[in-house]
Amino acid sequence: MCGIVGYIGEKKSTDVLVDGLSKLEYRGYDSAGVAVYNNECLDVRKKKGRLKILANSLEEQPLDGTIGIGHTRWATHGAPSDENAHPHATASGEIAVVHNGIIENYMKLKDYLGTKGYTFASQTDTEVIAHLVDYYYEGDLYNAVQEAMKRLEGSYALAVISKNHPDELIAVRKDSPLILGIGEGENFIASDIPAILAYTRNVYLLEDDEVARVRKDGIDIYDKYGIPVMREIFKVDWDVEAAEKGGYKHFMIKEIHEEPKALRDTLSPRITEENEVNLKDLEISNRRIKNIDRIVIVACGTAYHAGLIAKYAFEEKLRIPVEIDIASEYRYRNPIVNESDLYIIISQSGETADTLAAMRMAKKEGAKILAITNVVGSTVSREADYVMYTWAGPEIAVASTKAYTTQILCLYLIMLEFGKVRGSIKEDEYAALVKELKQLPAKAEEIITEDNIKHIMKSAHKHCTVADTYFLGRNLDYAVALEGSLKLKEISYIHSEAFAAGELKHGPIALIEDNTLVITIATQSKLFEKTVSNIKEVKARGAFVLAIATEHANMIKDLTDEAIFVPQTLDIFMPILSVIPTQLFAYYCSVERGIDVDKPRNLAKSVTVE
Ligand code: AGP
C-alpha cells in the first residue's frame, strides 16, 4: 500500500504534491518522490526515508512546473532506496510512472522488455510499467497506457506523466484505490481522499479497469475498451483525520476491515493458475527444505501467537518437530541450536529488539533463518537468509490484526510448499488444502458484515465492564484464545487470561463463579465434544459462556449464553477466521470504555528496546 498524488493546474505542483503526500504517509513512508514537467523536460526527484527528506531537498533545490505526480512508498519489491523510490522513468526520461499495488508478472515482462533492449535501474516491479508504456507509445500517451494494461497482471493504481504531453496526466485503477479531485482550473489524482481535501471536496471515485485523462480544464474517464464513462461527483464531508482512516473511527477497525484484501494480496501472487503454491520470492532450495530436521519459531506477542498456529499445523502436516519460543526467553535460556535447524522468525515491524537478538544468536550458531515480516527493508528482512513478506500494507494501530492473519497465511503457504517438497502432503490432500486456502479471503469477508458487527457491538456493550475474562480453547483454538485474550488485554485493559480448555480442572476452574465471562473458541471438529464438556464444566460453576464456533455447530446455541458463528473451513485453517470476532470484540469493548484504541497506554507499535 503506497500513496499516489497527481496535479495539473496553475499552482506550483511540488507544493500540492508534497502536501498531498503528507496526508497519505499512513499508507507508506519508507521513501518518496515526485516527477514534474518544467516546460522542457521531466524533473524526477526521489529520496529514501520519510517525506520530509524529499520536502527538504525540494526546499533547497526547488522544481518548477504546474503538472506533476508524486508518491510515498510502502516497499513490496526492492528495499527502500533512492533508486527503488517512485516515480520510475524511462531511460529517455520522457515517461514517468507512480504505482500502488503489485505487478505479479513483472519478472516475465522484465525478461520480455529486456529482449527489446530495455534496461532496468531498480529492483521494483513498477519500473516495468514505465518501459511497457514507452514500448507501446506511438504519439498518444492514453493509447500507450491502455495497451500496456493488457499485459499487466496484478493490482495497480497508476499516475502517468509524459514530457510530450504536458497538458494531461493519465490515471489508471485496477484493484487499488484511486480517486480524481475536481477543482476550478485544476484537477487532482490521489490514492485516497485526505490528499486532496485541502483543495476540493468534489471527487470522482474511479472503478476497476478505468483509465482517466486528467487535464486542468476537465477529466475524461474511459473503461478498458476505451468507451467513455459518465461518473457521479462524490461530495466528501469528512475531515482530514477521518479521511486518513477511510471514514473509520480508528485505524484498528479500518485494518480489521482490510483483512480480506490483505489476505488476498498475500495469497494471490503465491498461487499459480495450476493451483500450485509458488514461493519463488523465498528462494529456498528443495535440498534445504528436505534437510530440515527441526523447525524453531521465535517471536514476540501477537507474532508469537501466529507461530503457535504453525507448531500445531507443521507437526501435523510435515511431521517435523517444531519448537516455539518467546524471544525474550529464548535469548537468555542458552538454547541448543543445530545447523540443520530452520528458524522461523516472525515480526510485523521487523525491528523488535528481543526478536532480532534471538535471530542473531541462532544465526551465529549456524542455523538458517526464514523471516516473515510486513516491512520490506526492515532489519529482520536484511539479516535473514530467506524472507517472506506479509503484504498487509502498513499496520498503524498498535494492536496487530491484519499482520497476524497474513502471518498465519504465510505459514500455511510454507507448510504446503514444504509438504509438497518433502512428500509429507500427498497430491490429493495438497489440492484440497490449496483449494480451501483460496477461499479464506472471501470467508473472512463473510464475517466482517454489518449484521455480525452489530451482534458483536451488542455483546461488547454488555460485557465491557467485566473485571476479568477467561478465554478457552483446545489445540488451534487454544492458540487463537491466547491471541483473543491478548487483544482484549492490550486495548480494553480488561484482565484476561487464556487457558488450554483441558487444563481447567487442574486449577483455573477455581476462578469461575456466577457470571464469570468465559469466551470459548470451539472450531476444531475433532475436539468439539471435548470442548463441549469444558463448556459444561464452567457453565456448571455459573459462568456466562460466549462461544465462537462454526456455522455448523448449531447445538452451541442451546449450550451457551451467546454465540458468534464463523464460516466453516478445514480445521487447520480455522484460526484465520475464528480470530476475527475476538479482534472485533476487543475493539468494541475498548470503544465502549472510551480508550484511545489505536494508541493504548504503555504500548508501542514496535518495541525496539529490550
Ligand atoms: C500486538 O498487538 C502487539 N502490538 C505486540 O504484541 C506485537 O505483536 C509484538 O510487539 C511483536 O511485534 P512485531 O511483530 O513487530 O515483532
XYZ file of C-alpha atoms and ligand atoms in Angstrom:
626
model
C 0.000 0.000 0.000
C 1.564 3.286 -1.171
C 0.262 6.837 -1.646
C -0.099 8.450 -5.064
C -0.816 12.097 -5.887
C -1.063 13.907 -9.241
C -1.699 17.566 -10.011
C -2.335 19.687 -13.106
C -3.259 23.344 -12.848
C -1.730 26.739 -12.175
C -0.200 26.129 -8.728
C 3.421 25.100 -8.113
C 2.864 21.389 -8.425
C 5.522 20.301 -5.879
C 3.699 22.258 -3.152
C 0.445 20.424 -3.907
C 2.178 17.058 -4.324
C 4.166 17.229 -1.066
C 1.151 18.499 0.850
C -0.971 15.664 -0.544
C 1.671 13.033 0.176
C 1.951 14.244 3.771
C -1.700 13.228 4.209
C -1.006 9.776 2.764
C 2.012 8.737 4.830
C -0.173 6.271 6.794
C -0.174 4.285 3.518
C 3.620 4.043 3.370
C 6.555 6.102 4.488
C 9.860 4.391 3.575
C 10.678 6.653 0.568
C 9.053 9.349 -1.568
C 9.436 11.135 -4.882
C 7.965 13.470 -7.471
C 8.202 13.987 -11.244
C 7.394 17.448 -12.553
C 7.296 18.849 -16.085
C 9.286 22.100 -16.081
C 8.289 23.284 -19.569
C 11.240 21.460 -21.080
C 11.622 18.033 -19.571
C 10.563 15.851 -16.677
C 12.370 16.560 -13.422
C 12.405 13.495 -11.167
C 13.434 13.824 -7.510
C 13.161 10.889 -5.127
C 14.555 10.186 -1.690
C 14.782 7.193 0.674
C 13.180 7.865 4.067
C 10.248 9.895 5.396
C 8.585 12.508 3.171
C 10.283 15.373 4.980
C 13.653 14.336 3.478
C 12.219 14.860 -0.002
C 10.454 18.049 1.130
C 13.739 19.445 2.484
C 15.546 18.651 -0.756
C 12.775 20.384 -2.751
C 13.130 23.402 -0.482
C 16.878 23.509 -1.062
C 16.560 22.898 -4.814
C 13.013 23.702 -5.909
C 11.464 22.190 -9.038
C 9.305 24.415 -11.185
C 6.233 23.263 -13.032
C 2.455 23.164 -12.701
C 1.963 19.494 -13.627
C 3.398 16.586 -11.709
C 2.984 13.240 -9.988
C 4.152 12.141 -6.529
C 4.456 9.011 -4.410
C 5.078 7.859 -0.849
C 6.150 4.242 -0.700
C 5.471 1.052 1.221
C 8.018 -1.263 -0.327
C 6.987 -4.692 -1.627
C 9.590 -5.348 -4.331
C 13.042 -3.836 -3.745
C 14.184 -2.484 -0.386
C 13.704 1.245 0.326
C 16.355 3.267 -1.568
C 16.579 6.319 -3.842
C 16.660 4.002 -6.900
C 13.637 1.968 -5.829
C 11.604 5.026 -4.808
C 8.928 6.206 -7.245
C 8.467 7.793 -9.789
C 10.105 5.383 -12.199
C 11.026 6.925 -15.539
C 12.151 5.573 -18.882
C 15.835 5.870 -19.772
C 14.936 8.754 -22.118
C 13.203 10.487 -19.234
C 10.136 11.018 -21.445
C 7.658 8.994 -19.379
C 7.369 8.583 -15.601
C 5.022 6.468 -13.511
C 3.942 6.197 -9.886
C 2.239 2.967 -8.776
C 0.355 1.492 -5.839
C -0.143 -2.276 -5.919
C 1.799 -5.341 -7.055
C 2.570 -6.375 -10.681
C 2.524 -10.169 -10.336
C 4.019 -10.960 -13.790
C 6.718 -8.296 -13.634
C 9.594 -10.797 -13.972
C 8.144 -12.163 -17.208
C 7.606 -8.629 -18.570
C 11.094 -7.603 -17.466
C 12.606 -10.505 -19.449
C 10.451 -9.649 -22.483
C 11.371 -5.927 -22.405
C 14.998 -6.905 -21.901
C 14.871 -8.676 -25.274
C 13.600 -5.355 -26.713
C 16.689 -3.519 -25.401
C 15.233 -2.044 -22.229
C 17.494 -1.896 -19.168
C 16.353 -1.539 -15.562
C 17.655 0.843 -12.891
C 15.705 -0.553 -9.921
C 14.585 -3.838 -8.290
C 10.956 -2.810 -8.390
C 8.022 -4.360 -10.207
C 6.784 -0.837 -11.029
C 9.630 0.178 -13.359
C 8.359 -2.402 -15.842
C 5.237 -0.254 -16.345
C 7.161 2.849 -17.449
C 9.086 0.848 -20.057
C 5.953 -1.000 -21.211
C 4.106 2.299 -21.795
C 7.154 3.553 -23.706
C 7.203 0.295 -25.709
C 3.602 0.896 -26.858
C 3.954 4.665 -27.254
C 3.177 5.926 -30.810
C 2.405 9.574 -30.061
C -0.664 9.084 -27.824
C 0.031 8.551 -24.122
C -3.515 7.397 -23.322
C -3.416 4.657 -26.008
C 0.023 3.520 -24.889
C -1.250 3.132 -21.315
C -4.337 1.182 -22.449
C -2.068 -1.181 -24.442
C 0.313 -1.633 -21.520
C -2.604 -2.524 -19.217
C -3.396 -5.525 -21.415
C -0.036 -7.035 -20.443
C -0.101 -6.212 -16.717
C -1.278 -8.818 -14.155
C -1.913 -7.904 -10.519
C -3.167 -4.812 -8.732
C -2.263 -1.302 -9.795
C -3.292 2.281 -9.333
C -1.174 4.453 -11.619
C -0.471 8.079 -12.467
C 1.495 8.598 -15.665
C 3.161 11.780 -16.951
C 4.997 12.437 -20.208
C 7.092 15.379 -21.311
C 5.443 15.062 -24.734
C 2.005 15.571 -23.188
C 2.364 18.475 -20.697
C -1.380 19.127 -20.851
C -2.571 15.862 -19.328
C -1.940 13.142 -16.795
C -3.193 9.573 -17.192
C -4.736 7.828 -14.175
C -5.476 4.089 -14.024
C -7.272 1.946 -11.433
C -7.229 -1.836 -11.077
C -7.727 -3.427 -7.644
C -6.024 -0.493 -5.894
C -7.997 2.591 -4.905
C -7.702 5.826 -6.922
C -9.783 8.996 -6.915
C -9.823 12.142 -9.030
C -10.242 15.541 -7.367
C -12.227 18.111 -9.350
C -11.016 21.721 -8.985
C -11.532 25.092 -10.662
C -8.947 25.238 -13.499
C -7.025 22.441 -11.792
C -7.531 18.748 -11.179
C -6.033 16.100 -8.918
C -5.247 12.382 -8.789
C -4.924 10.646 -5.395
C -4.879 7.202 -3.758
C -7.206 8.492 -1.092
C -9.309 11.473 -0.140
C -7.082 13.019 2.577
C -4.553 14.088 -0.095
C -6.872 16.497 -1.863
C -9.288 17.622 0.865
C -7.462 20.908 1.299
C -8.265 21.780 -2.362
C -11.637 20.247 -3.193
C -14.453 18.135 -1.783
C -15.667 17.052 -5.219
C -14.231 13.768 -6.406
C -14.732 11.032 -8.939
C -14.249 7.534 -7.496
C -12.585 5.522 -10.268
C -13.828 1.944 -10.706
C -11.664 -1.052 -11.603
C -10.176 -1.162 -15.124
C -10.935 2.526 -15.693
C -8.487 4.987 -17.245
C -8.803 8.771 -16.995
C -7.304 11.642 -18.985
C -6.826 14.415 -16.449
C -6.356 17.925 -17.855
C -6.576 21.166 -15.928
C -9.889 22.061 -17.565
C -11.501 18.646 -17.481
C -11.436 14.929 -16.781
C -12.491 12.163 -19.192
C -12.977 8.630 -17.880
C -12.915 5.511 -20.081
C -13.371 1.812 -19.456
C -10.749 -0.726 -20.520
C -12.232 -0.823 -24.037
C -11.844 2.958 -24.407
C -15.562 3.600 -24.071
C -16.327 6.901 -22.278
C -17.808 6.518 -18.766
C -20.036 9.083 -17.063
C -19.407 9.280 -13.300
C -21.344 10.940 -10.480
C -19.445 13.531 -8.424
C -18.969 12.271 -4.851
C -19.097 15.103 -2.320
C -16.769 14.470 0.655
C -17.946 15.654 4.084
C -15.158 14.100 6.181
C -12.346 15.958 7.968
C -8.733 15.002 7.144
C -8.215 12.787 10.209
C -11.373 10.811 9.474
C -10.365 10.590 5.842
C -6.959 9.113 6.730
C -8.903 6.386 8.479
C -11.008 5.991 5.362
C -14.078 7.133 7.277
C -13.468 4.587 10.056
C -13.244 5.838 13.691
C -9.896 4.143 14.319
C -7.072 2.558 12.305
C -7.684 -0.758 14.143
C -11.251 -1.179 12.856
C -10.096 0.006 9.403
C -7.339 -2.637 9.454
C -9.796 -5.354 10.511
C -11.948 -4.402 7.506
C -8.797 -4.604 5.356
C -8.078 -8.223 6.390
C -9.832 -9.895 3.416
C -7.846 -7.718 0.965
C -4.608 -8.219 2.903
C -5.172 -11.991 2.784
C -5.893 -11.803 -0.953
C -2.810 -9.622 -1.637
C -0.620 -12.014 0.380
C -2.071 -15.145 -1.223
C -2.756 -14.489 -4.905
C 0.859 -13.807 -6.078
C 1.854 -17.112 -4.492
C -0.737 -19.460 -6.028
C -0.310 -20.282 -9.728
C -3.127 -20.771 -12.250
C -2.471 -24.503 -11.855
C -3.262 -24.134 -8.105
C 0.331 -24.744 -7.105
C 1.967 -22.814 -4.262
C 4.879 -20.834 -5.696
C 7.257 -19.337 -3.137
C 9.853 -18.160 -5.610
C 10.252 -14.993 -3.549
C 11.528 -17.130 -0.673
C 14.442 -18.504 -2.743
C 14.882 -21.587 -0.518
C 16.134 -24.714 -2.307
C 14.309 -28.044 -2.245
C 17.513 -29.592 -0.916
C 17.452 -27.214 2.033
C 13.762 -27.992 2.636
C 14.424 -31.753 2.567
C 17.339 -31.444 5.000
C 15.442 -29.611 7.752
C 15.461 -31.771 10.930
C 13.751 -29.319 13.247
C 11.904 -26.016 12.950
C 12.285 -23.413 15.707
C 9.888 -20.453 15.735
C 10.808 -17.372 17.747
C 8.771 -14.158 18.070
C 7.005 -11.817 20.493
C 3.399 -11.008 21.343
C 0.919 -11.489 18.536
C 3.625 -12.730 16.175
C 4.412 -15.466 18.703
C 0.737 -16.470 18.660
C 0.892 -16.794 14.871
C 3.908 -19.044 15.335
C 1.970 -21.234 17.758
C -0.549 -21.981 14.993
C 2.347 -23.175 12.848
C 3.624 -25.504 15.570
C 0.336 -27.418 15.509
C -0.063 -27.282 11.719
C 3.533 -28.106 10.756
C 3.880 -31.054 13.138
C 0.581 -32.454 11.836
C 1.255 -31.995 8.106
C 5.066 -32.074 7.857
C 5.896 -34.465 10.729
C 8.860 -32.238 11.582
C 9.438 -31.399 15.283
C 8.601 -27.713 15.856
C 9.749 -25.735 18.870
C 8.335 -22.305 19.617
C 9.782 -19.696 21.914
C 9.076 -16.219 23.195
C 12.113 -14.231 22.012
C 12.821 -12.579 25.372
C 13.008 -16.036 26.967
C 14.883 -17.640 24.079
C 17.753 -15.163 24.202
C 18.576 -15.911 27.844
C 17.971 -19.652 28.110
C 21.148 -20.811 26.368
C 19.221 -22.738 23.677
C 20.572 -25.716 21.721
C 20.995 -24.750 18.062
C 21.685 -27.279 15.285
C 22.939 -26.364 11.812
C 20.096 -28.436 10.313
C 17.556 -26.307 12.174
C 15.389 -23.870 10.272
C 14.493 -20.870 12.394
C 11.299 -19.045 11.505
C 11.431 -15.502 12.872
C 8.095 -13.656 12.778
C 7.849 -9.891 13.211
C 5.344 -7.393 11.750
C 7.712 -4.453 12.172
C 10.898 -6.435 11.637
C 12.527 -4.276 14.310
C 11.547 -5.863 17.659
C 14.689 -5.937 19.792
C 14.162 -9.302 21.523
C 13.274 -10.979 18.228
C 16.350 -9.550 16.475
C 18.606 -10.698 19.319
C 17.194 -14.223 19.198
C 17.631 -14.322 15.424
C 21.260 -13.209 15.670
C 22.003 -15.857 18.334
C 20.623 -18.691 16.210
C 22.332 -17.365 13.074
C 25.679 -17.189 14.885
C 25.279 -20.882 15.815
C 24.826 -21.778 12.138
C 21.051 -22.141 11.849
C 19.301 -20.843 8.717
C 16.816 -18.010 9.273
C 13.479 -17.620 7.483
C 11.863 -14.303 8.372
C 8.190 -13.455 7.973
C 7.710 -9.690 8.164
C 5.450 -6.912 6.928
C 8.166 -4.330 6.330
C 10.415 -4.558 3.287
C 13.904 -3.397 4.150
C 13.424 -3.902 7.890
C 16.365 -5.212 9.929
C 14.935 -8.733 10.179
C 14.487 -8.835 6.385
C 18.050 -7.669 5.812
C 19.679 -10.177 8.178
C 17.614 -13.298 7.472
C 18.627 -15.940 4.904
C 15.121 -16.196 3.489
C 12.356 -13.577 3.684
C 8.613 -13.899 3.149
C 6.550 -10.716 3.229
C 3.031 -10.410 4.505
C 1.558 -7.927 2.039
C -0.841 -6.465 4.574
C 0.192 -2.830 3.951
C 1.123 -0.511 6.801
C -0.379 -1.511 10.143
C -0.792 1.712 12.121
C -2.842 0.587 15.128
C -0.698 -0.794 17.962
C -2.972 -3.825 18.243
C -1.952 -6.127 15.416
C -4.789 -7.622 13.358
C -4.210 -7.929 9.577
C -0.492 -8.607 10.121
C -1.431 -11.565 12.371
C -3.829 -13.208 9.914
C -1.440 -12.691 6.987
C 1.445 -14.124 9.055
C -0.618 -17.291 9.603
C -1.412 -17.371 5.885
C 2.313 -17.200 5.050
C 2.937 -20.076 7.468
C 0.254 -22.167 5.746
C 1.898 -21.458 2.364
C 5.268 -22.572 3.763
C 3.597 -25.710 5.182
C 2.152 -26.562 1.767
C 5.423 -25.937 -0.076
C 7.497 -27.945 2.401
C 4.857 -30.687 2.479
C 4.979 -30.995 -1.321
C 8.773 -30.980 -1.483
C 9.203 -33.442 1.403
C 6.343 -35.626 0.191
C 4.547 -35.487 3.556
C 1.455 -33.937 1.964
C 0.114 -36.181 -0.794
C -1.174 -34.761 -4.077
C -4.928 -35.044 -3.419
C -4.664 -33.598 0.088
C -2.405 -30.846 -1.305
C -5.018 -29.968 -3.918
C -7.801 -29.913 -1.297
C -5.746 -27.703 1.030
C -4.853 -25.214 -1.738
C -8.467 -25.088 -2.900
C -9.676 -24.282 0.627
C -6.865 -21.809 1.303
C -8.001 -19.773 -1.698
C -11.481 -19.483 -0.126
C -10.223 -17.861 3.073
C -10.265 -14.171 1.970
C -13.901 -14.497 0.876
C -14.831 -16.355 4.082
C -13.172 -13.625 6.139
C -15.349 -11.147 4.240
C -18.441 -13.101 5.340
C -17.529 -12.420 8.993
C -16.943 -8.684 8.672
C -20.552 -7.842 7.824
C -22.824 -5.181 9.270
C -25.073 -7.762 10.969
C -22.179 -9.579 12.551
C -20.603 -6.343 13.701
C -23.911 -5.188 15.223
C -24.106 -8.525 17.052
C -20.557 -8.180 18.408
C -21.074 -4.493 19.329
C -24.113 -5.510 21.418
C -22.069 -8.227 23.114
C -19.206 -5.808 23.832
C -21.652 -3.261 25.220
C -22.956 -5.918 27.619
C -19.582 -7.231 28.775
C -17.201 -4.272 28.583
C -17.427 -3.564 32.318
C -16.292 -7.018 33.461
C -13.138 -7.090 35.595
C -11.916 -10.495 34.416
C -12.414 -12.631 31.327
C -11.148 -16.109 30.510
C -10.612 -17.493 27.025
C -10.725 -21.256 26.442
C -9.751 -23.456 23.545
C -8.142 -26.743 22.582
C -5.356 -27.249 20.026
C -5.540 -24.483 17.355
C -8.453 -22.951 19.243
C -6.169 -22.572 22.259
C -3.656 -20.656 20.125
C -6.476 -18.364 18.959
C -7.709 -17.992 22.554
C -4.268 -16.687 23.543
C -4.404 -14.080 20.757
C -8.011 -13.078 21.514
C -7.071 -12.651 25.171
C -4.025 -10.506 24.293
C -6.149 -8.245 22.055
C -8.673 -7.690 24.846
C -5.942 -7.002 27.391
C -3.916 -4.585 25.318
C -6.723 -2.303 24.113
C -9.539 -2.601 26.711
C -7.370 -3.020 29.813
C -9.723 -5.835 30.981
C -7.794 -8.535 32.883
C -7.967 -11.530 30.579
C -6.326 -14.953 30.533
C -6.439 -17.811 28.080
C -6.333 -21.425 29.158
C -5.992 -24.694 27.315
C -9.506 -25.973 27.976
C -8.228 -29.323 29.147
C -6.170 -27.540 31.786
C -9.229 -26.050 33.524
C -9.687 -28.815 36.062
C -6.019 -28.550 37.076
C -6.578 -25.150 38.679
C -8.070 -22.322 36.610
C -11.643 -23.570 37.125
C -11.311 -22.232 40.668
C -11.631 -18.752 39.151
C -15.088 -19.438 37.752
C -18.097 -18.120 39.671
C -21.525 -16.722 38.815
C -21.448 -14.654 35.608
C -17.745 -15.003 35.051
C -17.338 -14.246 31.323
C -15.767 -17.227 29.550
C -15.087 -16.857 25.813
C -14.685 -20.287 24.244
C -13.253 -20.903 20.789
C -14.826 -24.162 19.503
C -13.955 -24.690 15.847
C -11.845 -27.873 15.879
C -14.311 -30.607 14.808
C -12.148 -33.500 16.056
C -12.070 -31.924 19.567
C -15.574 -30.494 19.533
C -17.068 -32.933 22.054
C -14.130 -32.332 24.405
C -14.630 -28.580 24.179
C -18.385 -29.021 24.775
C -17.657 -30.839 28.017
C -15.363 -27.967 29.077
C -18.168 -25.531 28.371
C -20.471 -27.637 30.544
C -17.805 -27.633 33.301
C -17.704 -23.821 33.535
C -21.434 -23.442 32.976
C -21.948 -25.692 35.988
C -19.988 -23.151 38.040
C -22.190 -20.260 36.875
C -20.038 -18.911 34.040
C -21.519 -16.774 31.257
C -20.229 -18.513 28.121
C -19.742 -16.677 24.840
C -18.736 -19.165 22.162
C -17.066 -18.609 18.797
C -17.926 -21.585 16.622
C -18.508 -22.598 13.043
C -21.891 -22.206 11.442
C -22.379 -25.995 11.581
C -22.111 -26.179 15.390
C -25.738 -25.172 15.891
C -26.093 -27.028 19.175
C -23.695 -24.496 20.650
C -26.579 -22.006 20.740
C -28.507 -24.130 23.250
C -25.427 -24.851 25.317
C -24.038 -21.322 25.681
C -25.323 -17.885 26.651
C -24.107 -16.227 23.459
C -22.582 -17.479 20.214
C -20.791 -15.881 17.297
C -20.639 -18.082 14.201
C -17.948 -18.047 11.522
C -17.924 -19.832 8.123
C -16.690 -23.419 8.132
C -13.311 -24.249 6.626
C -10.806 -27.035 7.254
C -9.907 -27.334 10.959
C -6.297 -26.436 10.220
C -7.326 -23.108 8.581
C -9.976 -22.104 11.158
C -7.691 -19.719 13.155
C -7.671 -17.145 10.323
C -11.471 -16.908 10.631
C -12.140 -17.551 14.331
C -9.737 -14.811 15.464
C -11.630 -12.026 13.674
C -14.621 -11.966 16.105
C -12.146 -11.763 19.012
C -10.471 -8.742 17.339
C -13.864 -7.067 16.855
C -14.982 -7.887 20.417
C -11.806 -6.364 21.871
C -12.171 -3.298 19.621
C -15.766 -2.577 20.638
C -15.029 -3.178 24.342
C -12.237 -0.615 24.031
C -14.532 1.876 22.268
C -17.213 1.337 24.936
C -14.626 2.099 27.617
C -13.606 5.330 25.835
C -9.994 4.220 25.355
C -7.638 5.557 22.642
C -7.889 2.301 20.700
C -5.035 2.955 18.262
C -2.570 4.112 20.896
C -3.334 2.120 24.078
C -1.451 3.067 27.252
C 2.036 1.730 27.957
C 2.372 0.156 24.458
C 4.317 0.906 21.286
C 3.767 -0.408 17.752
C 7.339 -1.631 17.523
C 9.271 -2.500 20.701
C 12.806 -1.635 19.611
C 14.262 -1.691 23.096
C 14.728 -4.678 25.373
C 0.269 -6.922 19.184
O -0.960 -6.379 19.022
C 1.247 -6.066 19.850
N 1.417 -4.865 19.151
C 2.562 -6.751 20.179
O 2.305 -7.883 20.952
C 3.378 -7.188 18.961
O 2.794 -8.291 18.365
C 4.792 -7.553 19.417
O 5.378 -6.414 19.990
C 5.643 -8.051 18.256
O 5.795 -7.044 17.306
P 6.425 -7.408 15.875
O 5.503 -8.375 15.203
O 6.527 -6.092 15.160
O 7.771 -8.010 16.147
